[in-house]
Amino acid sequence: EILLTQSPATVALSPGEGASLSCRASQSVAKYLAWFQQRPGQAPRLLIYEASKRATGIPARFSGSGSETDFTLTIRSLEPEDVAVYYCQQRSRWPFTFGGGTRVEMK
Amino acid sequence: EVNLVESGGGVVRPGRSLRLSCLTSGFKFGEYALAWFRQPPGKGPEWVGLIRSKVYGGTTEYAASVKDRISISRDESTSTVYLHLDSLKTEDTGVYYCTRERRPNLDLDFDFWGQGTLVIVSA
């Protein structure tokens, strides 16, 4: 099973600040890495698929990069509604697996 | 509008079985793979299994943690997908989500999610 390690565990930002969230895979997942946002009490929401492609309706302040084992989700300018837990997920090999999540808080 | 509505959750005793349903609408059901994910209280999501579209034989894949106890099926006539889980354990407790892949024919990025149904396994 492919292990995904996310860092940091928590990050606190002021409105308008940017953030880089990391996801490292225990083996190559090629480009098959997605990022999800989960707000409290809601289902996960697909933000990024295939490492760098924004899903439908996702604001341009969210971007993804990376390949093989190292990936980054960048939030360019934090909005209050971005307070959430962010998960990476690979679909390169069965079973699909998730990282442990990064919690984004507002200062 | 794409819609997925799960049902069948509740409190179940350990060792019993459960069947969850996911009624879908707003898209060509037969063309899409559908997956189930679950999320234990206070933890991250976990992929449970998926069923491919009929074009790809309606075949299934399951997570190792449930592989011997799970069955996912689909009913093309009612656009419904089912999850059957036997020999329930307390660690099966969580919110179960039904999801649809982003594009048809084995895209396997899941961008439509239901609201989830809560399963509590407890004596």
Short mmCIF file of N, CA, C and O in Angstrom, two decimals, chain A:
data_model
loop_
_atom_site.label_atom_id
_atom_site.label_comp_id
_atom_site.label_asym_id
_atom_site.label_seq_id
_atom_site.Cartn_x
_atom_site.Cartn_y
_atom_site.Cartn_z
N GLU A 1 0.84 -1.19 0.00
CA GLU A 1 0.00 0.00 0.00
C GLU A 1 0.88 1.25 0.00
O GLU A 1 1.90 1.31 0.67
N ILE A 2 0.48 2.23 -0.80
CA ILE A 2 1.26 3.46 -0.89
C ILE A 2 0.92 4.37 0.28
O ILE A 2 -0.25 4.70 0.50
N LEU A 3 1.94 4.78 1.00
CA LEU A 3 1.76 5.68 2.15
C LEU A 3 1.97 7.11 1.70
O LEU A 3 2.97 7.42 1.03
N LEU A 4 1.04 7.98 2.08
CA LEU A 4 1.14 9.41 1.79
C LEU A 4 1.36 10.17 3.09
O LEU A 4 0.58 10.01 4.04
N THR A 5 2.41 10.97 3.13
CA THR A 5 2.75 11.74 4.32
C THR A 5 2.57 13.23 4.04
O THR A 5 3.22 13.78 3.15
N GLN A 6 1.68 13.86 4.80
CA GLN A 6 1.42 15.28 4.60
C GLN A 6 2.09 16.12 5.68
O GLN A 6 2.18 15.71 6.85
N SER A 7 2.54 17.30 5.28
CA SER A 7 3.11 18.24 6.22
C SER A 7 2.83 19.67 5.77
O SER A 7 2.67 19.91 4.57
N PRO A 8 2.74 20.61 6.74
CA PRO A 8 2.71 20.35 8.18
C PRO A 8 1.38 19.76 8.60
O PRO A 8 0.45 19.69 7.79
N ALA A 9 1.27 19.37 9.84
CA ALA A 9 0.00 18.85 10.34
C ALA A 9 -1.03 19.96 10.46
O ALA A 9 -2.22 19.76 10.20
N THR A 10 -0.56 21.13 10.89
CA THR A 10 -1.42 22.29 11.06
C THR A 10 -0.65 23.53 10.63
O THR A 10 0.56 23.62 10.85
N VAL A 11 -1.36 24.47 10.03
CA VAL A 11 -0.76 25.76 9.68
C VAL A 11 -1.79 26.85 9.98
O VAL A 11 -2.97 26.67 9.69
N ALA A 12 -1.32 27.92 10.60
CA ALA A 12 -2.19 29.05 10.93
C ALA A 12 -1.77 30.26 10.12
O ALA A 12 -0.58 30.63 10.13
N LEU A 13 -2.70 30.86 9.42
CA LEU A 13 -2.40 31.94 8.50
C LEU A 13 -3.33 33.12 8.72
O LEU A 13 -4.47 32.94 9.17
N SER A 14 -2.86 34.28 8.35
CA SER A 14 -3.71 35.47 8.35
C SER A 14 -4.42 35.56 7.00
O SER A 14 -3.91 35.06 5.99
N PRO A 15 -5.56 36.22 6.96
CA PRO A 15 -6.25 36.40 5.67
C PRO A 15 -5.31 37.06 4.66
O PRO A 15 -4.57 38.01 4.99
N GLY A 16 -5.32 36.53 3.43
CA GLY A 16 -4.47 37.08 2.39
C GLY A 16 -3.10 36.45 2.30
O GLY A 16 -2.39 36.62 1.30
N GLU A 17 -2.72 35.69 3.33
CA GLU A 17 -1.42 35.01 3.29
C GLU A 17 -1.50 33.80 2.38
O GLU A 17 -2.58 33.25 2.12
N GLY A 18 -0.35 33.33 1.93
CA GLY A 18 -0.29 32.14 1.11
C GLY A 18 0.21 30.96 1.91
O GLY A 18 0.82 31.11 2.97
N ALA A 19 -0.03 29.75 1.38
CA ALA A 19 0.39 28.53 2.07
C ALA A 19 0.79 27.49 1.05
O ALA A 19 0.24 27.42 -0.05
N SER A 20 1.79 26.68 1.45
CA SER A 20 2.20 25.53 0.64
C SER A 20 2.07 24.29 1.49
O SER A 20 2.71 24.18 2.55
N LEU A 21 1.25 23.35 1.03
CA LEU A 21 1.02 22.11 1.74
C LEU A 21 1.71 21.00 0.98
O LEU A 21 1.57 20.90 -0.25
N SER A 22 2.40 20.14 1.70
CA SER A 22 3.20 19.10 1.08
C SER A 22 2.57 17.72 1.24
O SER A 22 1.95 17.42 2.27
N CYS A 23 2.78 16.89 0.24
CA CYS A 23 2.35 15.49 0.28
C CYS A 23 3.45 14.66 -0.37
O CYS A 23 3.83 14.91 -1.52
N ARG A 24 3.98 13.70 0.39
CA ARG A 24 5.04 12.83 -0.13
C ARG A 24 4.56 11.39 -0.16
O ARG A 24 4.00 10.90 0.83
N ALA A 25 4.80 10.73 -1.28
CA ALA A 25 4.38 9.34 -1.45
C ALA A 25 5.54 8.39 -1.21
O ALA A 25 6.68 8.70 -1.53
N SER A 26 5.22 7.22 -0.66
CA SER A 26 6.26 6.23 -0.34
C SER A 26 6.84 5.57 -1.59
O SER A 26 7.90 4.95 -1.53
N GLN A 27 6.14 5.69 -2.70
CA GLN A 27 6.64 5.26 -4.00
C GLN A 27 5.95 6.09 -5.06
O GLN A 27 4.96 6.78 -4.76
N SER A 28 6.45 6.03 -6.28
CA SER A 28 5.93 6.89 -7.32
C SER A 28 4.44 6.64 -7.58
O SER A 28 3.99 5.50 -7.68
N VAL A 29 3.70 7.75 -7.68
CA VAL A 29 2.31 7.68 -8.09
C VAL A 29 2.12 8.39 -9.43
O VAL A 29 0.99 8.70 -9.83
N ALA A 30 3.25 8.65 -10.11
CA ALA A 30 3.21 9.37 -11.39
C ALA A 30 2.48 10.71 -11.19
O ALA A 30 2.86 11.48 -10.32
N LYS A 31 1.42 10.95 -11.98
CA LYS A 31 0.66 12.19 -11.83
C LYS A 31 -0.65 11.98 -11.09
O LYS A 31 -1.43 12.91 -10.92
N TYR A 32 -0.90 10.77 -10.61
CA TYR A 32 -2.22 10.41 -10.10
C TYR A 32 -2.42 10.73 -8.64
O TYR A 32 -2.64 9.87 -7.79
N LEU A 33 -2.34 12.03 -8.38
CA LEU A 33 -2.47 12.54 -7.03
C LEU A 33 -3.54 13.62 -7.04
O LEU A 33 -3.53 14.52 -7.89
N ALA A 34 -4.48 13.52 -6.10
CA ALA A 34 -5.56 14.50 -5.98
C ALA A 34 -5.49 15.18 -4.62
O ALA A 34 -4.94 14.64 -3.66
N TRP A 35 -6.07 16.35 -4.56
CA TRP A 35 -6.19 17.10 -3.30
C TRP A 35 -7.67 17.35 -3.02
O TRP A 35 -8.43 17.74 -3.92
N PHE A 36 -8.05 17.13 -1.77
CA PHE A 36 -9.41 17.37 -1.32
C PHE A 36 -9.40 18.39 -0.20
O PHE A 36 -8.48 18.43 0.62
N GLN A 37 -10.46 19.17 -0.13
CA GLN A 37 -10.71 20.09 0.97
C GLN A 37 -11.90 19.57 1.75
O GLN A 37 -12.90 19.16 1.15
N GLN A 38 -11.81 19.55 3.06
CA GLN A 38 -12.96 19.16 3.87
C GLN A 38 -13.21 20.19 4.95
O GLN A 38 -12.43 20.32 5.90
N ARG A 39 -14.29 20.91 4.79
CA ARG A 39 -14.73 21.86 5.81
C ARG A 39 -15.48 21.12 6.90
O ARG A 39 -16.02 20.03 6.66
N PRO A 40 -15.56 21.68 8.09
CA PRO A 40 -16.26 20.99 9.19
C PRO A 40 -17.69 20.62 8.83
O PRO A 40 -18.45 21.44 8.31
N GLY A 41 -18.03 19.36 9.07
CA GLY A 41 -19.39 18.90 8.85
C GLY A 41 -19.77 18.66 7.40
O GLY A 41 -20.93 18.37 7.10
N GLN A 42 -18.79 18.77 6.51
CA GLN A 42 -19.08 18.58 5.08
C GLN A 42 -18.33 17.39 4.51
O GLN A 42 -17.35 16.92 5.10
N ALA A 43 -18.79 16.94 3.36
CA ALA A 43 -18.08 15.90 2.63
C ALA A 43 -16.80 16.48 2.02
O ALA A 43 -16.71 17.68 1.78
N PRO A 44 -15.81 15.64 1.78
CA PRO A 44 -14.63 16.13 1.06
C PRO A 44 -15.01 16.68 -0.31
O PRO A 44 -15.97 16.22 -0.94
N ARG A 45 -14.23 17.66 -0.75
CA ARG A 45 -14.48 18.33 -2.03
C ARG A 45 -13.22 18.24 -2.86
O ARG A 45 -12.13 18.62 -2.39
N LEU A 46 -13.33 17.74 -4.08
CA LEU A 46 -12.17 17.61 -4.95
C LEU A 46 -11.71 19.00 -5.40
O LEU A 46 -12.48 19.75 -5.98
N LEU A 47 -10.44 19.30 -5.13
CA LEU A 47 -9.86 20.57 -5.56
C LEU A 47 -9.01 20.39 -6.81
O LEU A 47 -9.14 21.12 -7.78
N ILE A 48 -8.09 19.44 -6.74
CA ILE A 48 -7.07 19.22 -7.75
C ILE A 48 -7.03 17.73 -8.09
O ILE A 48 -7.11 16.89 -7.20
N TYR A 49 -6.93 17.41 -9.37
CA TYR A 49 -6.73 16.02 -9.80
C TYR A 49 -5.55 15.97 -10.75
O TYR A 49 -5.14 16.99 -11.30
N GLU A 50 -5.00 14.77 -10.89
CA GLU A 50 -3.81 14.57 -11.72
C GLU A 50 -2.75 15.63 -11.41
O GLU A 50 -2.16 16.23 -12.30
N ALA A 51 -2.54 15.84 -10.14
CA ALA A 51 -1.47 16.66 -9.56
C ALA A 51 -1.64 18.16 -9.74
O ALA A 51 -1.28 18.93 -8.84
N SER A 52 -2.17 18.60 -10.91
CA SER A 52 -2.14 20.04 -11.18
C SER A 52 -3.39 20.59 -11.85
O SER A 52 -3.43 21.79 -12.15
N LYS A 53 -4.39 19.76 -12.06
CA LYS A 53 -5.58 20.22 -12.77
C LYS A 53 -6.67 20.59 -11.77
O LYS A 53 -7.05 19.78 -10.93
N ARG A 54 -7.17 21.81 -11.90
CA ARG A 54 -8.23 22.24 -10.99
C ARG A 54 -9.56 21.61 -11.37
O ARG A 54 -9.93 21.58 -12.56
N ALA A 55 -10.28 21.13 -10.39
CA ALA A 55 -11.61 20.58 -10.64
C ALA A 55 -12.58 21.71 -10.97
O ALA A 55 -12.30 22.89 -10.72
N THR A 56 -13.73 21.35 -11.49
CA THR A 56 -14.74 22.31 -11.89
C THR A 56 -15.14 23.21 -10.72
O THR A 56 -15.45 22.73 -9.63
N GLY A 57 -15.11 24.52 -10.96
CA GLY A 57 -15.59 25.46 -9.96
C GLY A 57 -14.60 25.84 -8.88
O GLY A 57 -14.94 26.60 -7.98
N ILE A 58 -13.39 25.32 -8.96
CA ILE A 58 -12.39 25.61 -7.92
C ILE A 58 -11.69 26.92 -8.25
O ILE A 58 -11.21 27.11 -9.37
N PRO A 59 -11.60 27.82 -7.26
CA PRO A 59 -10.98 29.13 -7.52
C PRO A 59 -9.52 29.01 -7.93
O PRO A 59 -8.81 28.08 -7.50
N ALA A 60 -9.08 29.97 -8.70
CA ALA A 60 -7.72 29.95 -9.24
C ALA A 60 -6.65 30.12 -8.16
O ALA A 60 -5.47 29.89 -8.42
N ARG A 61 -7.02 30.53 -6.95
CA ARG A 61 -6.02 30.67 -5.89
C ARG A 61 -5.49 29.32 -5.41
O ARG A 61 -4.49 29.26 -4.71
N PHE A 62 -6.17 28.25 -5.80
CA PHE A 62 -5.69 26.91 -5.49
C PHE A 62 -4.92 26.37 -6.70
O PHE A 62 -5.41 26.39 -7.82
N SER A 63 -3.72 25.87 -6.45
CA SER A 63 -2.96 25.26 -7.53
C SER A 63 -2.18 24.07 -6.99
O SER A 63 -1.82 24.02 -5.80
N GLY A 64 -1.94 23.11 -7.86
CA GLY A 64 -1.19 21.93 -7.48
C GLY A 64 0.01 21.73 -8.38
O GLY A 64 -0.01 22.13 -9.55
N SER A 65 1.04 21.12 -7.82
CA SER A 65 2.23 20.85 -8.60
C SER A 65 2.88 19.58 -8.08
O SER A 65 2.54 19.08 -7.00
N GLY A 66 3.83 19.07 -8.87
CA GLY A 66 4.60 17.90 -8.46
C GLY A 66 4.34 16.70 -9.33
O GLY A 66 3.45 16.70 -10.19
N SER A 67 5.14 15.66 -9.09
CA SER A 67 4.99 14.39 -9.80
C SER A 67 5.80 13.34 -9.06
O SER A 67 6.63 13.67 -8.20
N GLU A 68 5.55 12.08 -9.40
CA GLU A 68 6.26 10.94 -8.82
C GLU A 68 5.98 10.82 -7.32
O GLU A 68 5.01 10.20 -6.94
N THR A 69 6.83 11.40 -6.48
CA THR A 69 6.65 11.24 -5.03
C THR A 69 6.46 12.54 -4.25
O THR A 69 6.13 12.49 -3.07
N ASP A 70 6.66 13.67 -4.87
CA ASP A 70 6.59 14.94 -4.15
C ASP A 70 5.58 15.89 -4.78
O ASP A 70 5.70 16.23 -5.96
N PHE A 71 4.62 16.32 -3.98
CA PHE A 71 3.52 17.14 -4.47
C PHE A 71 3.26 18.30 -3.52
O PHE A 71 3.51 18.19 -2.30
N THR A 72 2.74 19.38 -4.09
CA THR A 72 2.44 20.57 -3.30
C THR A 72 1.09 21.14 -3.70
O THR A 72 0.79 21.24 -4.90
N LEU A 73 0.31 21.49 -2.70
CA LEU A 73 -0.91 22.28 -2.91
C LEU A 73 -0.61 23.68 -2.43
O LEU A 73 -0.19 23.87 -1.27
N THR A 74 -0.81 24.67 -3.29
CA THR A 74 -0.55 26.05 -2.93
C THR A 74 -1.87 26.80 -2.88
O THR A 74 -2.69 26.72 -3.80
N ILE A 75 -2.05 27.51 -1.77
CA ILE A 75 -3.19 28.43 -1.65
C ILE A 75 -2.59 29.82 -1.72
O ILE A 75 -1.78 30.21 -0.86
N ARG A 76 -2.96 30.57 -2.74
CA ARG A 76 -2.24 31.82 -3.01
C ARG A 76 -2.58 32.92 -2.02
O ARG A 76 -1.70 33.64 -1.57
N SER A 77 -3.83 33.08 -1.66
CA SER A 77 -4.24 34.18 -0.78
C SER A 77 -5.43 33.70 0.03
O SER A 77 -6.54 33.60 -0.50
N LEU A 78 -5.18 33.38 1.29
CA LEU A 78 -6.18 32.70 2.10
C LEU A 78 -7.45 33.52 2.29
O LEU A 78 -7.38 34.71 2.66
N GLU A 79 -8.58 32.88 2.06
CA GLU A 79 -9.89 33.45 2.34
C GLU A 79 -10.47 32.75 3.57
O GLU A 79 -10.10 31.60 3.86
N PRO A 80 -11.38 33.38 4.28
CA PRO A 80 -11.96 32.73 5.48
C PRO A 80 -12.58 31.37 5.18
O PRO A 80 -12.48 30.47 6.01
N GLU A 81 -13.15 31.20 4.00
CA GLU A 81 -13.79 29.93 3.67
C GLU A 81 -12.80 28.82 3.36
O GLU A 81 -13.19 27.66 3.15
N ASP A 82 -11.52 29.15 3.35
CA ASP A 82 -10.49 28.13 3.10
C ASP A 82 -10.09 27.39 4.38
O ASP A 82 -9.30 26.44 4.32
N VAL A 83 -10.62 27.81 5.52
CA VAL A 83 -10.36 27.10 6.76
C VAL A 83 -10.96 25.71 6.65
O VAL A 83 -12.18 25.54 6.45
N ALA A 84 -10.09 24.70 6.73
CA ALA A 84 -10.51 23.33 6.43
C ALA A 84 -9.34 22.39 6.68
O ALA A 84 -8.23 22.83 6.99
N VAL A 85 -9.60 21.10 6.52
CA VAL A 85 -8.53 20.11 6.47
C VAL A 85 -8.35 19.72 5.01
O VAL A 85 -9.33 19.51 4.28
N TYR A 86 -7.09 19.63 4.61
CA TYR A 86 -6.76 19.29 3.22
C TYR A 86 -6.08 17.92 3.18
O TYR A 86 -5.13 17.66 3.94
N TYR A 87 -6.59 17.06 2.29
CA TYR A 87 -6.07 15.71 2.17
C TYR A 87 -5.54 15.48 0.76
O TYR A 87 -6.18 15.90 -0.22
N CYS A 88 -4.43 14.78 0.66
CA CYS A 88 -4.02 14.28 -0.64
C CYS A 88 -4.44 12.81 -0.75
O CYS A 88 -4.63 12.13 0.27
N GLN A 89 -4.61 12.36 -1.98
CA GLN A 89 -5.10 10.99 -2.22
C GLN A 89 -4.49 10.50 -3.54
O GLN A 89 -4.49 11.23 -4.52
N GLN A 90 -4.00 9.26 -3.53
CA GLN A 90 -3.43 8.72 -4.76
C GLN A 90 -4.36 7.66 -5.35
O GLN A 90 -5.03 6.92 -4.63
N ARG A 91 -4.37 7.61 -6.66
CA ARG A 91 -5.13 6.57 -7.36
C ARG A 91 -4.23 5.84 -8.37
O ARG A 91 -4.68 5.29 -9.34
N SER A 92 -2.94 5.87 -8.10
CA SER A 92 -2.01 5.20 -9.00
C SER A 92 -2.08 3.68 -8.86
O SER A 92 -1.96 2.95 -9.85
N ARG A 93 -2.22 3.23 -7.60
CA ARG A 93 -2.25 1.78 -7.34
C ARG A 93 -3.33 1.47 -6.32
O ARG A 93 -3.60 2.26 -5.42
N TRP A 94 -3.89 0.25 -6.45
CA TRP A 94 -4.82 -0.22 -5.42
C TRP A 94 -4.04 -0.61 -4.18
O TRP A 94 -2.97 -1.18 -4.28
N PRO A 95 -4.58 -0.31 -3.01
CA PRO A 95 -5.80 0.45 -2.76
C PRO A 95 -5.52 1.95 -2.84
O PRO A 95 -4.42 2.42 -2.56
N PHE A 96 -6.51 2.71 -3.24
CA PHE A 96 -6.39 4.17 -3.16
C PHE A 96 -6.14 4.54 -1.69
O PHE A 96 -6.75 3.97 -0.79
N THR A 97 -5.26 5.48 -1.48
CA THR A 97 -4.93 5.88 -0.10
C THR A 97 -4.92 7.39 0.05
O THR A 97 -4.71 8.12 -0.93
N PHE A 98 -5.13 7.82 1.28
CA PHE A 98 -5.12 9.24 1.64
C PHE A 98 -3.95 9.55 2.57
O PHE A 98 -3.48 8.68 3.31
N GLY A 99 -3.53 10.80 2.53
CA GLY A 99 -2.61 11.28 3.55
C GLY A 99 -3.37 11.60 4.83
O GLY A 99 -4.60 11.56 4.87
N GLY A 100 -2.61 11.94 5.87
CA GLY A 100 -3.21 12.19 7.16
C GLY A 100 -3.86 13.56 7.31
O GLY A 100 -4.54 13.83 8.30
N GLY A 101 -3.64 14.44 6.33
CA GLY A 101 -4.30 15.72 6.33
C GLY A 101 -3.46 16.85 6.89
O GLY A 101 -2.58 16.64 7.74
N THR A 102 -3.71 18.06 6.40
CA THR A 102 -3.15 19.30 6.95
C THR A 102 -4.31 20.21 7.31
O THR A 102 -5.16 20.48 6.46
N ARG A 103 -4.33 20.64 8.54
CA ARG A 103 -5.40 21.55 9.00
C ARG A 103 -4.95 22.97 8.76
O ARG A 103 -3.87 23.39 9.20
N VAL A 104 -5.76 23.75 8.06
CA VAL A 104 -5.48 25.17 7.82
C VAL A 104 -6.40 26.00 8.70
O VAL A 104 -7.62 25.89 8.61
N GLU A 105 -5.79 26.79 9.56
CA GLU A 105 -6.53 27.63 10.48
C GLU A 105 -6.30 29.10 10.16
O GLU A 105 -5.29 29.46 9.53
N MET A 106 -7.18 29.95 10.65
CA MET A 106 -7.04 31.39 10.47
C MET A 106 -6.51 32.00 11.76
O MET A 106 -7.00 31.68 12.86
N LYS A 107 -5.50 32.86 11.62
CA LYS A 107 -5.00 33.57 12.80
C LYS A 107 -6.00 34.62 13.26
O LYS A 107 -6.66 35.25 12.42
#
